[in-house]
Coordinates of C-alpha atoms and ligand atoms in Angstrom, one line a residue:
M1 CA 2.4 -1.4 -4.7
N2 CA 0.3 -3.1 -7.3
V3 CA -1.0 0.1 -8.7
H4 CA 2.5 1.3 -9.2
E5 CA 3.6 -2.0 -10.8
T6 CA 0.8 -1.5 -13.2
E7 CA 2.1 2.0 -14.0
K8 CA 5.4 0.4 -14.9
L9 CA 3.7 -2.2 -17.0
Y10 CA 2.0 0.6 -19.0
A11 CA 5.5 2.2 -19.6
A12 CA 6.9 -1.2 -20.8
F13 CA 4.0 -1.5 -23.3
E14 CA 4.2 2.2 -24.4
R15 CA 7.9 1.7 -25.2
E16 CA 6.8 -0.9 -27.7
G17 CA 4.1 1.4 -29.2
I18 CA 1.2 -0.3 -27.4
G19 CA -1.2 2.1 -25.7
A20 CA -4.0 1.7 -23.2
A21 CA -7.5 0.7 -24.3
D22 CA -10.5 2.3 -22.7
S23 CA -12.0 -1.0 -21.8
A24 CA -11.3 -4.7 -21.9
E25 CA -14.0 -5.0 -24.6
N26 CA -12.0 -2.7 -26.9
A27 CA -8.6 -4.2 -26.2
D28 CA -6.4 -6.5 -28.2
I29 CA -4.5 -7.5 -25.1
V30 CA -5.9 -8.0 -21.6
V31 CA -3.5 -8.1 -18.7
L32 CA -4.5 -9.0 -15.2
N33 CA -1.9 -7.8 -12.7
T34 CA -2.8 -9.9 -9.7
C35 CA -2.2 -9.7 -6.0
C36 CA -2.4 -12.6 -3.5
V37 CA -1.9 -10.8 -0.2
R38 CA -5.7 -10.9 0.4
E39 CA -8.0 -13.7 -0.5
G40 CA -10.6 -11.3 -1.9
A41 CA -8.2 -10.0 -4.6
E42 CA -7.5 -13.5 -5.7
T43 CA -11.2 -14.3 -5.9
R44 CA -11.8 -11.2 -8.1
V45 CA -9.1 -12.4 -10.5
I46 CA -11.0 -15.7 -11.1
G47 CA -14.3 -13.7 -11.5
N48 CA -12.7 -11.4 -14.0
L49 CA -11.3 -14.3 -16.0
G50 CA -14.8 -15.6 -16.3
R51 CA -15.8 -12.3 -18.0
I52 CA -12.6 -12.3 -20.2
K53 CA -13.4 -15.9 -21.3
K54 CA -16.5 -14.5 -23.0
L55 CA -14.5 -11.8 -24.7
K56 CA -12.0 -14.4 -26.0
Q57 CA -14.9 -16.5 -27.4
S58 CA -16.1 -13.6 -29.5
N59 CA -12.5 -12.5 -30.4
P60 CA -10.2 -15.5 -30.6
N61 CA -7.2 -13.1 -31.4
L62 CA -7.5 -11.5 -28.0
I63 CA -4.3 -12.1 -26.0
V64 CA -4.8 -12.8 -22.3
A65 CA -2.0 -12.4 -19.8
V66 CA -2.0 -13.0 -16.1
C67 CA 0.9 -11.7 -14.1
G68 CA 1.8 -10.5 -10.6
C69 CA 2.3 -12.3 -7.3
M70 CA -0.7 -14.6 -7.4
T71 CA 0.9 -16.6 -10.2
Q72 CA 4.1 -17.0 -8.0
Q73 CA 2.3 -19.1 -5.4
E74 CA 2.7 -22.8 -5.4
K75 CA 0.4 -24.5 -7.9
A76 CA -1.4 -21.2 -8.8
A77 CA -0.1 -21.3 -12.4
E78 CA -1.2 -24.9 -12.8
M79 CA -4.7 -24.1 -11.4
L80 CA -5.1 -21.0 -13.7
R81 CA -4.0 -23.0 -16.7
K82 CA -6.5 -25.8 -15.8
R83 CA -9.4 -23.5 -15.1
C84 CA -8.7 -21.0 -17.8
P85 CA -7.0 -22.8 -20.8
F86 CA -7.6 -19.7 -22.9
I87 CA -4.8 -17.7 -21.0
N88 CA -1.9 -17.1 -23.4
I89 CA 0.7 -15.8 -20.9
I90 CA 1.3 -16.5 -17.2
T91 CA 4.2 -14.6 -15.6
G92 CA 5.3 -13.8 -12.1
T93 CA 6.4 -10.6 -10.4
Y94 CA 10.0 -10.7 -11.6
S95 CA 9.3 -10.7 -15.4
L96 CA 6.7 -7.9 -15.7
G97 CA 9.0 -5.8 -17.8
A98 CA 9.3 -8.6 -20.4
L99 CA 5.6 -8.9 -20.9
P100 CA 5.5 -6.9 -24.2
Q101 CA 8.1 -9.3 -25.6
M102 CA 6.0 -12.2 -24.6
V103 CA 3.0 -10.6 -26.3
K104 CA 5.1 -10.3 -29.4
A105 CA 6.0 -14.0 -29.2
V106 CA 2.3 -14.9 -28.9
R107 CA 1.5 -12.7 -31.9
S108 CA 4.1 -14.6 -33.9
G109 CA 2.5 -17.9 -33.2
E110 CA 3.5 -19.1 -29.7
K111 CA 0.5 -20.7 -28.0
F112 CA 1.3 -20.4 -24.4
I113 CA 4.2 -18.8 -22.3
L114 CA 4.9 -19.5 -18.7
D115 CA 7.6 -17.5 -17.0
L116 CA 7.9 -17.8 -13.2
S117 CA 11.6 -17.2 -13.1
V118 CA 13.0 -15.5 -10.0
N119 CA 15.4 -12.6 -10.5
E120 CA 16.1 -10.5 -7.4
E121 CA 18.4 -8.0 -9.1
I122 CA 17.4 -4.4 -8.8
P123 CA 17.2 -2.6 -12.1
M124 CA 19.7 0.2 -12.2
G125 CA 18.9 3.7 -13.2
I126 CA 15.6 5.5 -13.1
N127 CA 12.7 3.2 -12.8
E128 CA 10.5 4.5 -15.5
A129 CA 6.8 4.4 -15.0
C130 CA 3.8 5.8 -17.0
R131 CA 2.1 7.6 -14.1
S132 CA -1.5 8.4 -14.2
D133 CA -2.3 12.0 -13.6
N134 CA -3.2 11.3 -10.0
V135 CA -1.8 13.8 -7.5
N136 CA 0.0 11.1 -5.6
R137 CA 3.1 9.8 -7.2
F138 CA 4.6 6.4 -6.1
V139 CA 8.3 5.7 -6.0
N140 CA 9.5 2.2 -5.1
I141 CA 12.5 2.3 -2.8
M142 CA 12.8 -1.4 -2.1
Y143 CA 11.3 -4.7 -2.9
G144 CA 10.6 -7.9 -1.0
C145 CA 10.5 -8.6 2.7
D146 CA 12.6 -10.7 5.1
N147 CA 10.2 -10.6 8.1
F148 CA 8.1 -13.7 7.5
C149 CA 5.1 -12.7 9.6
T150 CA 3.3 -16.0 10.0
Y151 CA 0.1 -14.9 8.2
C152 CA 1.8 -13.2 5.2
I153 CA 2.5 -14.6 1.8
V154 CA 4.7 -11.6 0.6
P155 CA 8.2 -13.0 1.5
Y156 CA 7.3 -16.2 -0.4
V157 CA 6.2 -14.4 -3.6
K158 CA 8.2 -11.2 -3.6
G159 CA 11.5 -12.5 -2.5
R160 CA 14.2 -11.1 -0.1
E161 CA 14.5 -7.5 0.8
R162 CA 16.5 -5.4 -1.7
S163 CA 16.8 -1.7 -1.9
R164 CA 17.2 0.6 -4.9
R165 CA 20.3 2.8 -5.0
L166 CA 19.8 6.1 -3.2
A167 CA 21.1 8.0 -6.2
D168 CA 18.4 6.3 -8.4
V169 CA 15.6 7.1 -6.0
K170 CA 16.8 10.7 -5.7
S171 CA 16.9 11.3 -9.4
E172 CA 13.5 9.8 -9.9
V173 CA 12.0 12.0 -7.2
E174 CA 13.8 15.1 -8.6
G175 CA 12.4 14.3 -12.0
L176 CA 8.9 14.0 -10.6
V177 CA 9.2 17.3 -8.7
R178 CA 10.5 19.0 -11.8
N179 CA 7.4 17.8 -13.6
G180 CA 5.1 19.3 -11.0
A181 CA 4.6 16.4 -8.5
K182 CA 3.5 17.7 -5.0
E183 CA 3.1 14.4 -3.2
I184 CA 5.5 11.5 -3.4
T185 CA 4.8 8.3 -1.6
L186 CA 7.8 6.1 -1.1
L187 CA 6.9 2.4 -1.4
G188 CA 8.3 -0.8 0.1
Q189 CA 7.1 -3.7 2.2
N190 CA 9.2 -2.5 5.0
V191 CA 10.6 1.0 4.2
N192 CA 12.4 1.4 7.5
S193 CA 14.9 -1.3 6.6
Y194 CA 15.9 0.5 3.4
R195 CA 19.7 0.3 3.0
D196 CA 22.0 1.2 0.2
G197 CA 25.6 0.7 1.4
N198 CA 25.9 3.0 4.4
N199 CA 22.8 4.9 3.6
D200 CA 19.7 3.9 5.7
F201 CA 16.1 5.1 5.6
Y202 CA 17.1 8.2 7.6
A203 CA 19.8 9.1 5.1
L204 CA 17.4 8.6 2.2
L205 CA 14.7 10.8 3.8
S206 CA 17.3 13.5 4.6
E207 CA 18.6 13.5 0.9
L208 CA 15.0 13.7 -0.5
S209 CA 14.0 16.4 1.9
A210 CA 16.9 18.5 0.6
I211 CA 15.4 18.6 -3.0
D212 CA 14.2 22.0 -3.9
G213 CA 10.5 22.5 -4.4
D214 CA 7.1 22.7 -2.7
F215 CA 6.1 19.1 -2.2
W216 CA 5.7 16.6 0.6
I217 CA 6.8 13.0 1.1
K218 CA 4.8 10.2 2.5
F219 CA 5.9 6.6 2.8
M220 CA 4.5 3.1 3.5
T221 CA 4.8 0.7 5.0
S222 CA 6.7 1.0 8.3
H223 CA 7.4 -2.0 10.5
P224 CA 7.1 -1.0 14.2
K225 CA 10.3 -2.8 15.1
D226 CA 12.3 -0.9 12.5
L227 CA 10.9 2.7 12.7
S228 CA 13.8 4.5 14.4
G229 CA 13.7 7.4 16.8
D230 CA 16.0 9.3 14.4
V231 CA 13.4 9.0 11.6
I232 CA 10.6 10.1 13.9
K233 CA 12.5 13.2 15.0
L234 CA 13.4 13.9 11.3
I235 CA 9.7 13.8 10.4
G236 CA 9.0 16.2 13.2
R237 CA 11.5 18.8 12.1
E238 CA 11.6 18.5 8.3
K239 CA 8.7 20.3 6.6
K240 CA 8.8 18.2 3.4
L241 CA 8.1 15.0 5.4
A242 CA 4.4 14.8 5.9
N243 CA 3.1 14.4 9.5
Y244 CA 1.7 11.0 8.7
V245 CA 2.8 7.7 10.0
H246 CA 1.1 4.4 9.0
L247 CA 2.3 2.0 11.7
P248 CA 0.6 -1.4 11.4
V249 CA 0.2 -3.0 14.9
Q250 CA -1.9 -6.0 13.8
S251 CA -2.9 -7.0 17.4
G252 CA -2.9 -5.6 20.9
S253 CA -2.0 -8.9 22.5
D254 CA 1.6 -9.9 23.1
E255 CA 0.7 -13.5 22.8
I256 CA -0.8 -13.0 19.4
L257 CA 2.1 -10.7 18.3
K258 CA 4.5 -13.5 19.2
K259 CA 2.5 -16.1 17.1
M260 CA 2.4 -13.6 14.2
N261 CA 6.2 -13.3 14.5
R262 CA 6.0 -9.5 14.6
K263 CA 9.1 -9.2 16.8
Y264 CA 7.8 -6.4 19.0
S265 CA 5.6 -6.2 22.1
V266 CA 2.7 -4.0 22.8
A267 CA 4.9 -1.9 25.2
D268 CA 7.6 -1.5 22.4
Y269 CA 4.9 -0.4 20.0
L270 CA 3.4 2.1 22.5
R271 CA 6.8 3.6 23.1
K272 CA 7.1 4.4 19.4
I273 CA 3.6 5.9 19.5
D274 CA 4.5 8.1 22.4
M275 CA 7.7 9.2 20.6
I276 CA 5.6 10.1 17.5
R277 CA 3.2 12.1 19.6
E278 CA 6.1 13.9 21.3
Y279 CA 8.2 14.8 18.2
I280 CA 5.6 15.1 15.4
P281 CA 3.1 17.9 16.1
H282 CA -0.4 17.0 14.8
A283 CA 0.8 13.5 13.7
G284 CA -1.8 11.6 11.7
L285 CA -1.6 8.0 12.8
T286 CA -3.2 5.0 11.0
S287 CA -2.7 1.3 11.4
D288 CA -3.6 -2.2 10.2
I289 CA -5.3 -4.7 12.5
I290 CA -6.0 -8.4 11.9
V291 CA -9.0 -9.8 13.8
G292 CA -9.4 -13.5 14.5
F293 CA -5.8 -14.7 14.1
P294 CA -5.5 -18.3 15.1
T295 CA -5.9 -18.8 18.9
E296 CA -7.1 -15.2 19.5
T297 CA -9.2 -15.3 22.7
E298 CA -11.7 -12.8 23.9
E299 CA -9.0 -11.4 26.2
D300 CA -6.6 -11.0 23.3
F301 CA -9.2 -9.2 21.3
A302 CA -10.1 -7.0 24.4
A303 CA -6.4 -6.0 24.5
T304 CA -6.6 -4.9 20.9
L305 CA -9.6 -2.8 21.7
D306 CA -7.7 -1.3 24.6
L307 CA -4.8 -0.4 22.4
V308 CA -7.0 1.2 19.8
R309 CA -8.6 3.3 22.5
R310 CA -5.2 4.2 23.9
V311 CA -3.6 5.3 20.6
R312 CA -6.7 6.9 19.0
Y313 CA -5.8 6.4 15.4
N314 CA -7.2 8.8 12.8
N315 CA -8.1 5.7 10.7
L316 CA -7.7 2.0 10.9
F317 CA -7.5 -0.7 8.2
M318 CA -9.3 -3.7 9.7
F319 CA -9.1 -7.2 8.3
I320 CA -10.6 -10.5 9.2
Y321 CA -7.8 -13.1 9.3
S322 CA -8.0 -15.2 6.2
K323 CA -5.7 -18.2 5.6
R324 CA -3.0 -17.9 3.0
N325 CA -1.9 -21.3 1.8
G326 CA 1.8 -21.8 2.3
T327 CA 2.1 -19.6 5.4
P328 CA 2.6 -21.0 9.0
A329 CA -0.6 -19.5 10.3
A330 CA -2.7 -21.4 7.8
I331 CA -1.9 -24.7 9.5
M332 CA -1.9 -23.4 13.1
E333 CA -4.3 -25.0 15.5
G334 CA -7.0 -22.9 17.1
Q335 CA -8.5 -21.3 13.9
V336 CA -11.2 -18.9 15.1
P337 CA -14.8 -19.5 13.8
E338 CA -16.0 -17.1 11.2
A339 CA -19.0 -16.0 13.3
I340 CA -16.7 -14.9 16.1
K341 CA -14.3 -13.1 13.7
K342 CA -17.3 -11.2 12.3
E343 CA -18.6 -10.3 15.7
R344 CA -15.2 -9.0 16.8
I345 CA -14.5 -6.9 13.7
T346 CA -17.9 -5.3 14.1
R347 CA -17.0 -4.2 17.6
L348 CA -13.6 -3.0 16.4
I349 CA -15.2 -1.0 13.6
N350 CA -17.7 0.6 16.0
A351 CA -14.9 1.5 18.5
Q352 CA -12.8 3.1 15.7
S353 CA -15.8 5.0 14.2
E354 CA -16.4 6.6 17.6
I355 CA -12.7 7.7 17.8
S356 CA -12.6 8.9 14.2
N357 CA -15.8 10.9 14.7
E358 CA -14.4 12.5 17.9
L359 CA -11.1 13.3 16.2
A360 CA -12.9 14.8 13.2
S361 CA -15.2 17.0 15.3
V362 CA -12.3 18.7 17.1
C363 CA -10.9 19.8 13.6
V364 CA -13.9 22.1 13.1
G365 CA -12.7 25.7 13.1
E366 CA -9.1 24.6 12.3
T367 CA -7.4 25.6 9.0
F368 CA -5.3 23.0 7.2
R369 CA -3.0 23.2 4.2
V370 CA -4.3 20.7 1.7
L371 CA -3.1 19.3 -1.5
C372 CA -6.1 19.4 -3.8
D373 CA -6.9 16.1 -5.6
G374 CA -10.4 16.8 -6.9
R375 CA -12.4 19.4 -8.7
G376 CA -15.8 21.0 -8.4
K377 CA -18.4 21.5 -5.7
N378 CA -17.1 18.4 -3.9
A379 CA -13.4 18.8 -4.5
T380 CA -11.2 17.0 -2.1
G381 CA -7.8 17.7 -0.6
K382 CA -5.5 15.8 1.6
T383 CA -3.7 17.2 4.6
S384 CA -0.2 16.5 5.6
D385 CA -1.5 14.1 8.3
D386 CA -3.5 12.3 5.6
R387 CA -7.0 13.5 6.4
V388 CA -9.4 14.2 3.5
I389 CA -11.4 17.5 3.5
V390 CA -14.3 18.1 1.0
F391 CA -14.8 21.6 -0.2
D392 CA -16.2 23.7 -3.0
D393 CA -13.4 25.0 -5.3
G394 CA -15.6 27.8 -6.5
G395 CA -14.8 26.9 -10.2
A396 CA -11.1 27.5 -9.8
D397 CA -9.0 24.7 -11.0
L398 CA -7.0 23.9 -7.9
Y399 CA -6.1 20.3 -8.9
N400 CA -2.5 19.4 -7.7
R401 CA -2.2 22.8 -5.9
F402 CA -1.8 23.5 -2.2
V403 CA -4.6 25.6 -0.7
D404 CA -5.6 26.5 2.9
V405 CA -9.0 25.1 3.9
E406 CA -10.9 25.9 7.0
V407 CA -12.9 23.0 8.4
T408 CA -16.5 24.1 8.9
S409 CA -18.2 20.8 9.8
A410 CA -17.6 17.1 10.4
K411 CA -20.0 14.3 9.7
N412 CA -19.3 10.7 10.5
S413 CA -15.6 11.3 10.6
K414 CA -15.7 13.2 7.2
L415 CA -14.4 16.7 7.2
Y416 CA -16.0 19.5 5.2
G417 CA -14.6 23.0 4.7
R418 CA -14.2 26.2 2.7
I419 CA -11.2 27.7 1.0
K420 CA -9.6 30.3 3.2
V421 CA -8.9 33.5 1.4
Ligands
SF4_1 S1 6.5 -7.1 7.3 FE1 4.7 -6.9 6.1 S2 5.2 -7.7 4.0 FE2 6.7 -8.5 5.5 S3 6.0 -10.5 6.1 FE3 5.3 -9.0 7.6 S4 3.2 -8.3 6.9 FE4 4.3 -9.4 5.2

């Protein structure tokens, strides 16, 4: 999401004739587009500001802007201003597009601009973005979230759920496909609750799948309570929808899921998984898991391990629970000691590695259609179910092209293959 916001920021600057510099050292303006979803990202911002302070000392005309959702948190702007008085602009997630104008104002003599205004309107028309030449192209379909999972800061900093008009999303995707895009990833905090009038996520996917061209569509993130059977069946029968579902479960314990306010039980979740397996051949499944949520007992964690072994995900994104100030979980009793969290995540990583290795080894001998996103002897390509295969492109430039690759070996869950002729 943040990568795509940055692409939009590039576009806003380019419209004002301001291009990208090759490094912060060679820039006249430095923009830090922050994210506060994880503690680590926040810490990195502070570290980067330390580096930028030195640049500002040697070039007092350097304009420093900090934007994105970190600034939207209570007292964050105050803290940034106090710790880094050299910052010229602090702005939240809603005013990103106005950043070039703020830069102009600073150039004309304004010392400091703070804009944390909240504007939940969806911009009409095509959402222009300066996309990098990455194979994967992001398209926002909605913003914000209404779910209020108790560990998550997003609803407080990104506002209520609001969807873009279907016609706008469709024309953006058509434009990208016309320009050669082969992989489109639809973005939203909770894509399954997309709604534009009577059009829901199923309607949106149906419309986008009808666009002419050889491309596939992926999306993230799905909330298990909102992923409908109709959408699962549509993915199964519609070739343009990739066979990939990222379905964050977060925990395998009903007790913990309730405390997380996830609004589904383990049984509900597993029913969706069974349906995915039934209707989507060769579905690639991935998930997010938080280890050490407040009050998590050894039994709760064992239930998570059981679920992981039952589902057999291709890949898992595993996180140690970290407090986000302002969320209900941050002040819950029963915070789990760090040492226990670390020990549990190690066990989870080991369990998942074993599964990933087994799933990778059964791919040997199979041929996959991959979208090539690298070049050279170690070119890479992604399959429809989101596996990565490494192969030698033999000097042919296959970047952003579909090719058939036969898997010849698997090492530590990584797949290696050769182009099938
Ligand atoms: S659904 Fe996702 S974005 Fe929304 S509150 Fe829960 S974890 Fe955060």
